[in-house]
Amino acid sequence: MAKKVFYDDDARARVLAGAEILYNAVKTTMGPKGRNVVIDKSYGAPTVTHDGVTVAKGVEIEDKDDETLGYKVGAELIKQAASKMNDVAGDGTTTVTVLTYHILYEANKLIAAGHNPMLLRKGLEAATHEVLKRLDGMREDIKANKKRVAEVATISAADAEIGNLIATVIDSVGKDGVVTVEEGQSLELESEVVEGFTFDRGFVSPYMVSDAARMEAVLEKPSILITDKKISSMQEFLPVLEQLAQAGKKDLLIIAEDIEGEVLGTLILNKLKGVLNVVAVKAPAFGDRRKEILQDIATLTGGTVVSEDQAMSFESVDTDVAGSARKVIVTQDETTIIEGAGSKSAVKERIAQIVAQAEHASSEYDKENYDKRRAALQGKVAVIKVGGATETEIEEKKFRVDDAVAAVKAALDEGIVPGGGVTLVTLASSIADDTTTAQGAGASLLKQALVQPFLQLMANAGLNGSALLDKVENAKAGQGVDVNTGKVVDLKAQGIVDPARVTKEAIQNASSIAGTAMTMGALVVEIPKDEPAPAAGAGGMGMGGMM
C-alpha cells in the first residue's frame, strides 16, 4: 500500500486533530454531571456508557482523504493513554484523556513558536517527577475504613447505592478478594459471596473473548479439561472435543502447559464459527508446583488431570475426565472458577493434606506456597449482580460498577487524595511560572494541563470553571467544589475523594504518551485504497461441524 509522509507542523497538526476528535467524545463523561455516550455497533443494541475507555475504544477514525490523513494516529494515541490507564488502575481514563490532549495542544503552540521539542520534553519529564513526589506526600491511608471505601466507590460510579454495596462486598472478601460483575435477573442491584478459585493466567488469544468491551471470556457451566502436557496434535485432541460437542457441552475451558499452533488455530476457528465457546489458558506455576495446583483445580471441579506422568493421552480418555463449575471468567491476566462441581468432602480432604504438608515444610518458601494453595482452595468470590429494565441500562451500570471496584482496590493499595480535580490543581500550583527557559516552558505544559480536568468537571456541571478555579486556588488545602451544590467545601469531609494511584497513573501516562508524541518530526501514513463494491448475490458460509 502506498504511503505519504508529513513533516513538522503539518504532522503535529494532523495528530492533534485526530486526538481532539476522541478527546471531545470522552471529556463529556467526566464527573458526576458528565453525560453518557451512545456507541453504535455493527450488531445488537448500541452501547450506552459513562466510561472513558469504552468511549475511546468505540471511536473508529478512518483516514478517508488527504485532509484527514494522520487523524487516526492522533486518535490511537488517546486510546493508548486510556487503555493503559484502564489496565494499570481500572479507573481515571477520562482524566488521562484530558491531560494527554492538553499537553499535546499546549506543546504544539510552543513548538510552532520556535521551542525545541526535545528540550520541552525534558522540562515536562522533570516537572512530572517533582509533581509525583509531591503527590506521594498527600496520600491518606484508608485500610479497614468502610466509610471511605464507600465514598471512593460512590464518586467513581456516581451512585451511592453502588458505592455502599461495593463497600460491603469488599468488607466480606478483603482488599485482595475477587469481585466479579454479571447481569442480574431482577431490577435490583444484588450481591452474593460464593466459593471461587483464581489463578494468574489469562486467555492465550484475544479471539477467545466473549465480551470485547470488557476484554473477558465468560463460560456458563463449562466443561473443564486439565492437563500437564502441551497440546500440539489436533489428531490426539479431536476425539474428546467431538464427544463434548455431541453431548451438547459447548462451553469449554482448557488448562494446559501450552496450546500450540495447529490446535490453537482450530480452537479459535471453531470459537468464531460458534461450534464451541472455548477458552484456553496456560497452567499456572512451574514444575512440581504446577502439577500440584492442577490437581487442586481437578479436585475443585470434579475433573481428572490428563497427566504425562500417568501415560495418559486425550485419545485414550472420554468426557468423564472433564470437570465443571457454575461459571468461569477469564481475563487477559487471570482465570476465576466460580463454584467448582467437585465434591465438598474431596476439597476438604485436599485442604487437610495441604495443611499437613505446610506443617512439615522444609523451608519458609515451601510453607508459603502451601499456604497460597490452601487459601486458593478456600477462596471466596463476590458476585455483584446488576439488574435493570433493559439490556442497555444493565450494560451501562455494569461499566460503572467495574470502574468503582477498580477505584476501591486502587485506593486500598495506595490511599486517597482530595477529589473533584483539586489535587491536580494543587499540584499545578507547585510548578513555577517560568517560560523563559526551555525546561520551564516544558514544565508549563504540565502546569496548564493539570487544571483542565477541574475545568471540565465544572463545564459538565454547568458551572463557571474559571471563577471557581480562582476560588479553589485561594482556598484552604483540601477545599474544592461540590458540583452538586456549586459551593466550595472540605472535600474529604464531604466524601469527595479519589484514589491516589489513579491520580498518579493519569499524570504519569499522559506525560509519557504526550511527551513522546510531541517530539515527532515526521508522520508516515498509509494512503487508503478505494474499496471495490461487493459482488451481488454472494452466499454465506455454513456453520458445519467440528473442524
Coordinates of C-alpha atoms in Angstrom, one line a residue:
M1 CA 0.0 0.0 0.0
A2 CA 1.3 3.5 -0.9
K3 CA 2.3 5.8 1.9
K4 CA 2.5 9.5 2.4
V5 CA 4.9 11.5 4.7
F6 CA 4.0 14.7 6.6
Y7 CA 6.6 16.8 8.4
D8 CA 6.9 19.0 11.5
D9 CA 3.9 21.4 12.0
D10 CA 1.7 19.6 9.4
A11 CA 2.4 16.2 11.0
R12 CA 1.7 17.5 14.6
A13 CA -1.5 19.3 13.4
R14 CA -2.9 16.2 11.9
V15 CA -2.1 14.1 15.0
L16 CA -3.7 16.8 17.3
A17 CA -6.8 16.9 15.1
G18 CA -7.3 13.2 15.5
A19 CA -6.7 13.4 19.2
E20 CA -9.2 16.2 19.5
I21 CA -12.0 14.1 18.0
L22 CA -11.5 11.4 20.6
Y23 CA -11.0 13.9 23.4
N24 CA -14.2 15.8 22.6
A25 CA -16.2 12.5 22.8
V26 CA -14.5 11.3 26.1
K27 CA -14.5 14.6 28.0
T28 CA -18.3 14.7 28.1
T29 CA -18.3 11.7 30.5
M30 CA -16.2 13.4 33.2
G31 CA -17.6 13.7 36.7
P32 CA -21.0 13.1 38.4
K33 CA -22.6 15.5 36.0
G34 CA -21.0 14.0 32.9
R35 CA -23.1 12.7 30.1
N36 CA -23.4 9.3 28.6
V37 CA -22.1 8.5 25.2
V38 CA -24.1 6.2 22.8
I39 CA -21.9 3.9 20.7
D40 CA -23.4 2.3 17.6
K41 CA -22.4 -1.3 16.9
S42 CA -22.4 -3.5 13.8
Y43 CA -24.7 -5.9 15.6
G44 CA -27.0 -5.8 18.6
A45 CA -28.1 -2.9 20.7
P46 CA -26.0 0.2 20.9
T47 CA -23.7 0.6 24.0
V48 CA -24.6 3.4 26.4
T49 CA -21.7 4.3 28.6
H50 CA -20.2 6.8 31.1
D51 CA -16.8 5.1 30.9
G52 CA -14.0 6.9 29.2
V53 CA -12.0 4.0 27.9
T54 CA -15.2 2.4 26.4
V55 CA -15.9 5.6 24.6
A56 CA -12.3 5.8 23.4
K57 CA -12.4 2.3 22.1
G58 CA -15.7 2.9 20.4
V59 CA -14.5 5.7 18.3
E60 CA -13.1 4.5 14.9
I61 CA -11.5 7.1 12.7
E62 CA -10.7 6.4 9.1
D63 CA -8.2 8.4 7.0
K64 CA -10.6 8.9 4.1
D65 CA -8.9 11.7 2.2
D66 CA -5.8 13.8 2.1
E67 CA -7.3 16.3 4.5
T68 CA -7.8 13.7 7.3
L69 CA -4.7 11.6 6.7
G70 CA -3.0 11.1 10.1
Y71 CA -6.1 11.8 12.2
K72 CA -6.2 8.1 13.0
V73 CA -2.7 8.2 14.6
G74 CA -3.8 11.0 16.9
A75 CA -6.9 9.1 18.0
E76 CA -4.9 6.0 18.6
L77 CA -2.5 7.9 20.9
I78 CA -5.5 8.9 23.1
K79 CA -6.8 5.3 23.0
Q80 CA -3.4 4.1 24.1
A81 CA -3.4 6.5 27.1
A82 CA -6.9 5.5 28.1
S83 CA -6.3 1.7 27.6
K84 CA -3.0 1.8 29.6
M85 CA -4.7 3.7 32.3
N86 CA -7.5 1.1 32.4
D87 CA -5.0 -1.7 32.6
V88 CA -3.0 -0.4 35.5
A89 CA -5.6 1.4 37.5
G90 CA -9.0 0.4 36.2
D91 CA -10.3 4.0 36.5
G92 CA -9.3 7.6 35.6
T93 CA -9.5 7.0 31.9
T94 CA -11.3 10.3 31.2
T95 CA -8.8 12.2 33.3
V96 CA -5.8 10.8 31.4
T97 CA -7.5 11.6 28.1
V98 CA -8.0 15.2 29.1
L99 CA -4.4 15.6 30.4
T100 CA -2.9 13.9 27.3
Y101 CA -4.8 16.1 24.9
H102 CA -4.0 19.3 26.7
I103 CA -0.2 18.6 27.0
L104 CA -0.2 17.9 23.2
Y105 CA -2.2 21.0 22.5
E106 CA 0.0 23.4 24.5
A107 CA 3.1 21.7 23.2
N108 CA 2.0 22.3 19.6
K109 CA 1.7 26.0 20.3
L110 CA 5.1 26.3 21.9
I111 CA 6.8 24.3 19.1
A112 CA 5.2 26.4 16.5
A113 CA 6.6 29.5 18.3
G114 CA 10.1 28.1 18.0
H115 CA 10.7 25.9 21.1
N116 CA 12.8 22.8 20.7
P117 CA 10.5 19.8 21.3
M118 CA 13.3 17.7 22.8
L119 CA 14.0 20.3 25.4
L120 CA 10.3 20.8 26.1
R121 CA 10.0 17.1 26.8
K122 CA 12.9 17.2 29.3
G123 CA 11.1 20.0 31.1
L124 CA 7.9 18.1 31.1
E125 CA 9.6 14.9 32.5
A126 CA 11.3 16.9 35.2
A127 CA 8.1 18.5 36.3
T128 CA 6.3 15.2 36.2
H129 CA 8.9 13.7 38.5
E130 CA 8.6 16.5 41.0
V131 CA 4.8 16.5 41.0
L132 CA 4.6 12.8 41.6
K133 CA 6.9 13.1 44.6
R134 CA 4.6 15.8 46.0
L135 CA 1.5 13.7 45.3
D136 CA 3.1 10.9 47.4
G137 CA 3.1 13.1 50.4
M138 CA -0.6 14.0 50.0
R139 CA -1.9 10.4 50.3
E140 CA -4.2 9.3 53.2
D141 CA -4.3 5.5 54.0
I142 CA -7.9 4.1 54.2
K143 CA -7.3 0.5 55.1
A144 CA -10.2 -1.0 57.1
N145 CA -12.2 2.2 56.7
K146 CA -15.5 1.1 55.2
K147 CA -16.9 4.6 55.1
R148 CA -14.0 5.8 52.9
V149 CA -14.3 2.8 50.7
A150 CA -18.0 3.6 50.1
E151 CA -17.0 7.2 49.3
V152 CA -14.4 6.2 46.7
A153 CA -16.9 3.8 45.0
T154 CA -19.7 6.3 45.1
I155 CA -17.6 9.0 43.5
S156 CA -16.4 6.6 40.8
A157 CA -19.8 5.2 40.0
A158 CA -21.7 8.5 40.6
D159 CA -24.2 6.3 42.6
A160 CA -24.4 5.9 46.4
E161 CA -26.2 2.6 46.1
I162 CA -23.4 1.1 44.1
G163 CA -20.8 2.7 46.4
N164 CA -22.4 1.2 49.6
L165 CA -22.8 -2.2 48.0
I166 CA -19.2 -2.4 46.9
A167 CA -18.0 -1.3 50.4
T168 CA -20.0 -4.2 51.9
V169 CA -18.6 -6.7 49.3
I170 CA -15.0 -5.6 49.8
D171 CA -15.5 -5.9 53.6
S172 CA -16.6 -9.5 53.0
V173 CA -13.8 -10.7 50.7
G174 CA -11.0 -8.4 51.6
K175 CA -9.0 -6.0 49.5
D176 CA -7.3 -8.8 47.6
G177 CA -10.5 -10.7 47.1
V178 CA -12.0 -11.3 43.7
V179 CA -15.1 -9.3 42.7
T180 CA -17.0 -10.2 39.5
V181 CA -19.8 -8.3 37.9
E182 CA -22.6 -10.0 36.0
E183 CA -26.1 -9.4 34.7
G184 CA -28.8 -9.9 37.3
Q185 CA -32.3 -11.4 36.8
S186 CA -34.2 -8.6 38.6
L187 CA -34.4 -4.8 38.5
E188 CA -32.2 -4.5 41.6
L189 CA -28.5 -4.4 42.4
E190 CA -27.6 -7.5 44.4
S191 CA -24.5 -9.4 45.6
E192 CA -23.5 -12.8 46.9
V193 CA -20.3 -14.3 48.1
V194 CA -19.6 -17.8 46.7
E195 CA -16.7 -20.2 46.5
G196 CA -14.1 -19.3 43.9
F197 CA -10.7 -20.2 42.8
T198 CA -8.4 -17.7 41.0
F199 CA -5.0 -18.1 39.3
D200 CA -2.8 -15.7 37.5
R201 CA -3.1 -16.9 33.9
G202 CA -5.4 -15.4 31.2
F203 CA -6.6 -16.4 27.8
V204 CA -3.9 -17.4 25.2
S205 CA -5.7 -15.5 22.5
P206 CA -7.9 -12.4 22.5
Y207 CA -10.0 -14.1 19.8
M208 CA -11.4 -16.1 22.7
V209 CA -13.1 -13.2 24.5
S210 CA -16.9 -13.2 24.6
D211 CA -17.2 -9.6 25.8
A212 CA -14.9 -7.3 23.8
A213 CA -15.8 -4.2 25.7
R214 CA -14.7 -5.7 29.0
M215 CA -12.0 -7.9 27.4
E216 CA -13.1 -11.1 29.2
A217 CA -14.4 -14.5 28.3
V218 CA -17.3 -15.9 30.3
L219 CA -18.2 -19.5 30.3
E220 CA -21.5 -20.8 31.8
K221 CA -21.4 -24.3 33.4
P222 CA -18.4 -25.2 31.2
S223 CA -16.6 -28.5 30.9
I224 CA -13.1 -28.1 32.2
L225 CA -10.2 -30.1 30.6
I226 CA -7.0 -30.1 32.6
T227 CA -3.6 -31.5 31.5
D228 CA 0.0 -31.0 32.5
K229 CA 1.0 -31.7 28.8
K230 CA 1.5 -29.4 25.8
I231 CA -1.4 -29.9 23.4
S232 CA 0.2 -29.9 20.0
S233 CA -1.7 -32.6 18.0
M234 CA -5.2 -32.0 16.8
Q235 CA -5.5 -35.7 15.9
E236 CA -5.0 -36.6 19.6
F237 CA -7.3 -33.8 20.9
L238 CA -10.1 -34.0 18.4
P239 CA -12.0 -37.1 19.8
V240 CA -12.6 -35.7 23.2
L241 CA -13.7 -32.3 21.7
E242 CA -16.2 -34.1 19.4
Q243 CA -17.6 -36.1 22.3
L244 CA -18.2 -32.9 24.2
A245 CA -19.8 -31.2 21.2
Q246 CA -22.1 -34.3 20.7
A247 CA -23.1 -34.2 24.3
G248 CA -24.2 -30.6 23.8
K249 CA -21.4 -29.2 26.0
K250 CA -20.4 -26.1 24.0
D251 CA -18.7 -24.1 26.8
L252 CA -15.2 -25.4 27.4
L253 CA -12.2 -24.3 29.5
I254 CA -8.8 -25.9 28.6
I255 CA -6.0 -25.6 31.1
A256 CA -2.7 -27.0 29.7
E257 CA 1.1 -26.4 29.8
D258 CA 0.7 -24.9 26.4
I259 CA -1.6 -24.9 23.4
E260 CA 0.4 -24.9 20.2
G261 CA -0.1 -23.8 16.5
E262 CA -2.5 -26.2 14.8
V263 CA -4.6 -26.9 17.9
L264 CA -4.9 -23.2 18.8
G265 CA -5.9 -22.2 15.3
T266 CA -8.5 -24.9 15.2
L267 CA -10.0 -23.9 18.5
I268 CA -10.2 -20.3 17.5
L269 CA -11.8 -21.2 14.2
N270 CA -14.5 -23.3 16.0
K271 CA -15.0 -20.5 18.5
L272 CA -15.6 -18.0 15.7
K273 CA -17.9 -20.4 13.9
G274 CA -20.0 -20.9 17.1
V275 CA -19.2 -24.7 17.3
L276 CA -17.6 -24.3 20.7
N277 CA -17.4 -21.4 23.2
V278 CA -13.8 -22.4 24.1
V279 CA -11.2 -20.6 26.2
A280 CA -7.7 -21.9 26.6
V281 CA -5.3 -20.9 29.3
K282 CA -1.8 -21.9 30.3
A283 CA -1.4 -23.8 33.5
P284 CA -0.1 -21.7 36.5
A285 CA 3.3 -22.1 38.2
F286 CA 6.1 -24.4 37.1
G287 CA 7.4 -28.0 37.7
D288 CA 6.1 -30.0 40.6
R289 CA 4.2 -27.0 42.0
R290 CA 2.3 -26.7 38.7
K291 CA 1.3 -30.4 38.9
E292 CA 0.0 -29.9 42.5
I293 CA -2.0 -26.8 41.5
L294 CA -3.5 -28.6 38.6
Q295 CA -4.6 -31.4 40.9
D296 CA -6.1 -28.8 43.2
I297 CA -8.2 -27.5 40.3
A298 CA -9.2 -31.0 39.3
T299 CA -10.4 -31.7 42.9
L300 CA -12.3 -28.4 43.0
T301 CA -14.0 -29.0 39.6
G302 CA -14.5 -32.8 39.9
G303 CA -12.2 -33.5 36.9
T304 CA -9.1 -35.6 36.3
V305 CA -5.7 -34.3 35.3
V306 CA -4.7 -35.9 31.9
S307 CA -1.1 -36.4 33.1
E308 CA 2.0 -37.3 31.2
D309 CA 3.3 -39.0 34.4
Q310 CA 0.4 -41.4 34.2
A311 CA 1.0 -42.1 30.4
M312 CA -2.5 -40.6 29.7
S313 CA -3.5 -39.0 26.4
F314 CA -6.7 -37.4 25.1
E315 CA -7.0 -40.2 22.6
S316 CA -7.5 -42.7 25.4
V317 CA -9.9 -40.8 27.7
D318 CA -13.5 -39.8 27.4
T319 CA -15.5 -36.8 28.7
D320 CA -15.5 -38.2 32.3
V321 CA -12.1 -36.5 32.8
A322 CA -13.7 -33.1 32.4
G323 CA -14.6 -31.1 35.5
S324 CA -17.2 -28.4 35.7
A325 CA -18.2 -25.2 37.5
R326 CA -21.1 -22.9 37.7
K327 CA -19.2 -20.2 35.8
V328 CA -15.6 -19.3 34.7
I329 CA -14.4 -15.8 33.9
V330 CA -11.1 -15.4 32.1
T331 CA -9.4 -12.0 31.5
Q332 CA -6.1 -11.2 29.9
D333 CA -4.3 -11.8 33.2
E334 CA -6.3 -14.2 35.4
T335 CA -8.8 -17.0 35.5
T336 CA -11.6 -17.3 38.1
I337 CA -13.5 -20.5 38.6
I338 CA -16.8 -20.0 40.4
E339 CA -18.4 -22.8 42.4
G340 CA -16.5 -25.8 41.1
A341 CA -18.5 -29.0 40.8
G342 CA -16.1 -31.2 42.8
S343 CA -17.2 -33.0 45.9
K344 CA -17.0 -30.8 49.0
S345 CA -15.6 -33.6 51.1
A346 CA -12.9 -34.2 48.5
V347 CA -12.0 -30.5 48.6
K348 CA -11.9 -30.5 52.4
E349 CA -9.6 -33.6 52.3
R350 CA -7.3 -31.9 49.8
I351 CA -7.1 -28.8 52.0
A352 CA -6.3 -31.0 55.0
Q353 CA -3.5 -32.6 53.1
I354 CA -2.0 -29.2 52.1
V355 CA -2.2 -28.0 55.8
A356 CA -0.3 -31.1 56.9
Q357 CA 2.3 -30.6 54.2
A358 CA 2.7 -27.0 55.3
E359 CA 3.4 -28.0 58.9
H360 CA 6.2 -30.3 57.7
A361 CA 7.6 -27.9 55.1
S362 CA 11.4 -27.8 54.8
S363 CA 11.6 -24.1 54.1
E364 CA 9.7 -20.9 54.5
Y365 CA 9.3 -20.7 50.7
D366 CA 7.6 -24.1 50.6
K367 CA 5.4 -23.2 53.5
E368 CA 4.3 -20.0 51.8
N369 CA 3.4 -21.9 48.6
Y370 CA 1.4 -24.4 50.6
D371 CA -0.4 -21.6 52.4
K372 CA -1.2 -20.0 49.0
R373 CA -2.7 -23.2 47.7
R374 CA -4.8 -23.7 50.8
A375 CA -6.1 -20.1 50.6
A376 CA -6.9 -20.5 46.9
L377 CA -9.0 -23.6 47.6
Q378 CA -10.8 -21.8 50.4
G379 CA -11.2 -18.7 48.3
K380 CA -14.3 -16.6 48.1
V381 CA -15.5 -14.6 45.2
A382 CA -18.0 -11.7 45.5
V383 CA -20.5 -11.7 42.6
I384 CA -22.3 -8.3 42.0
K385 CA -25.5 -8.8 40.0
V386 CA -26.6 -5.7 38.1
G387 CA -30.3 -5.5 37.3
G388 CA -32.2 -3.1 35.2
A389 CA -35.3 -2.7 33.0
T390 CA -33.3 -3.1 29.7
E391 CA -30.1 -4.6 28.4
T392 CA -28.8 -1.1 27.7
E393 CA -29.4 0.1 31.2
I394 CA -27.7 -3.0 32.7
E395 CA -24.7 -2.7 30.5
E396 CA -24.2 1.0 31.3
K397 CA -24.4 0.2 35.0
K398 CA -22.0 -2.7 34.8
F399 CA -19.3 -0.4 33.3
R400 CA -19.8 1.9 36.3
V401 CA -19.6 -1.0 38.8
D402 CA -16.4 -2.2 37.2
D403 CA -14.8 1.2 37.4
A404 CA -15.9 1.6 41.0
V405 CA -14.4 -1.8 42.1
A406 CA -11.1 -0.9 40.4
A407 CA -11.1 2.5 42.1
V408 CA -11.6 1.0 45.5
K409 CA -8.8 -1.5 45.0
A410 CA -6.5 1.3 43.9
A411 CA -7.5 3.3 47.0
L412 CA -6.9 0.4 49.4
D413 CA -3.5 -0.1 47.8
E414 CA -2.2 3.4 47.8
G415 CA -4.6 5.6 49.7
I416 CA -6.8 8.6 48.7
V417 CA -6.4 12.3 47.9
P418 CA -9.0 15.1 47.8
G419 CA -11.2 14.6 44.7
G420 CA -13.0 16.9 42.4
G421 CA -9.9 17.7 40.3
V422 CA -8.5 19.7 43.3
T423 CA -5.4 17.6 43.9
L424 CA -4.4 18.2 40.3
V425 CA -5.0 21.9 40.8
T426 CA -2.8 21.9 43.9
L427 CA -0.1 20.1 42.1
A428 CA -0.3 22.6 39.2
S429 CA 0.3 25.4 41.7
S430 CA 3.5 23.8 42.8
I431 CA 5.0 24.2 39.3
A432 CA 6.8 27.5 38.9
D433 CA 5.7 30.1 36.3
D434 CA 8.8 30.2 34.2
T435 CA 8.7 30.1 30.4
T436 CA 12.0 31.9 29.9
T437 CA 13.9 28.6 29.6
A438 CA 13.1 25.5 27.6
Q439 CA 12.9 23.5 30.8
G440 CA 10.5 26.0 32.3
A441 CA 8.4 26.0 29.2
G442 CA 8.2 22.2 29.2
A443 CA 7.1 22.3 32.9
S444 CA 4.4 24.8 31.9
L445 CA 2.8 22.2 29.6
L446 CA 2.1 20.1 32.7
K447 CA 1.0 23.1 34.8
Q448 CA -1.6 24.2 32.2
A449 CA -2.8 20.6 31.6
L450 CA -3.3 19.8 35.3
V451 CA -6.1 22.4 35.8
Q452 CA -8.1 21.1 32.8
P453 CA -9.8 18.1 34.5
F454 CA -11.2 20.6 37.1
L455 CA -12.4 23.0 34.4
Q456 CA -14.0 20.1 32.5
L457 CA -15.8 18.9 35.7
M458 CA -17.2 22.4 36.1
A459 CA -18.2 22.7 32.5
N460 CA -20.1 19.4 32.6
A461 CA -21.9 20.6 35.7
G462 CA -22.8 23.9 34.0
L463 CA -20.7 26.0 36.4
N464 CA -18.3 28.8 35.8
G465 CA -15.0 27.0 35.9
S466 CA -12.6 30.0 35.6
A467 CA -14.3 31.8 38.6
L468 CA -14.4 28.6 40.7
L469 CA -10.7 27.8 39.8
D470 CA -9.7 31.2 41.2
K471 CA -11.7 30.4 44.4
V472 CA -10.1 27.0 44.8
E473 CA -6.6 28.2 44.2
N474 CA -7.1 30.7 47.1
A475 CA -9.0 28.4 49.4
K476 CA -7.6 26.2 52.2
A477 CA -5.8 23.0 51.4
G478 CA -8.2 20.2 50.6
Q479 CA -11.1 22.5 49.8
G480 CA -12.8 22.3 46.4
V481 CA -16.2 22.5 44.6
D482 CA -19.1 20.1 45.2
V483 CA -20.6 20.1 41.7
N484 CA -24.0 19.1 43.1
T485 CA -24.2 22.4 45.0
G486 CA -21.6 24.6 43.3
K487 CA -20.2 25.5 46.8
V488 CA -16.6 25.3 48.0
V489 CA -16.4 22.6 50.7
D490 CA -13.9 20.5 52.6
L491 CA -13.8 17.7 50.1
K492 CA -12.8 14.8 52.4
A493 CA -15.4 15.8 54.9
Q494 CA -18.0 15.6 52.1
G495 CA -16.6 12.2 50.9
I496 CA -15.3 13.6 47.6
V497 CA -12.1 11.7 47.3
D498 CA -10.0 10.0 44.5
P499 CA -7.6 7.0 44.7
A500 CA -4.1 8.4 44.8
R501 CA -2.9 5.7 42.4
V502 CA -5.4 6.7 39.8
T503 CA -4.2 10.3 40.0
K504 CA -0.6 9.2 39.9
E505 CA -1.1 6.9 36.9
A506 CA -3.1 9.6 35.0
I507 CA -0.3 12.1 35.3
Q508 CA 2.4 9.6 34.5
N509 CA 0.7 8.1 31.4
A510 CA -0.4 11.4 30.0
S511 CA 3.1 12.8 30.4
S512 CA 4.7 9.7 28.8
I513 CA 2.5 9.4 25.8
A514 CA 2.2 13.2 25.0
G515 CA 5.9 13.7 25.7
T516 CA 6.8 11.1 23.1
A517 CA 4.3 12.3 20.5
M518 CA 5.3 15.9 20.7
T519 CA 8.9 15.1 19.6
M520 CA 7.6 13.8 16.3
G521 CA 9.4 15.3 13.3
A522 CA 7.6 13.2 10.6
L523 CA 4.4 11.2 10.2
V524 CA 4.2 8.3 7.8
V525 CA 0.6 7.1 7.0
E526 CA -0.9 4.7 4.5
I527 CA -3.0 6.2 1.7
P528 CA -6.3 4.3 1.8
K529 CA -7.4 2.5 -1.4
D530 CA -11.0 2.8 -2.7
E531 CA -12.7 -0.5 -1.7
P532 CA -14.5 -2.2 -4.7
A533 CA -18.2 -2.8 -4.2
P534 CA -19.0 -6.4 -3.1
A535 CA -20.4 -8.7 -5.8
A536 CA -24.1 -9.1 -5.7
G537 CA -25.6 -12.4 -4.6
A538 CA -22.6 -13.7 -2.6
G539 CA -23.7 -16.6 -0.4
G540 CA -22.6 -17.0 3.3
M541 CA -20.6 -19.8 4.7
G542 CA -22.3 -22.7 6.6
M543 CA -21.5 -23.5 10.2
G544 CA -20.6 -27.1 9.6
G545 CA -19.3 -29.3 12.4
M546 CA -16.0 -29.6 14.3
M547 CA -13.1 -28.5 12.1

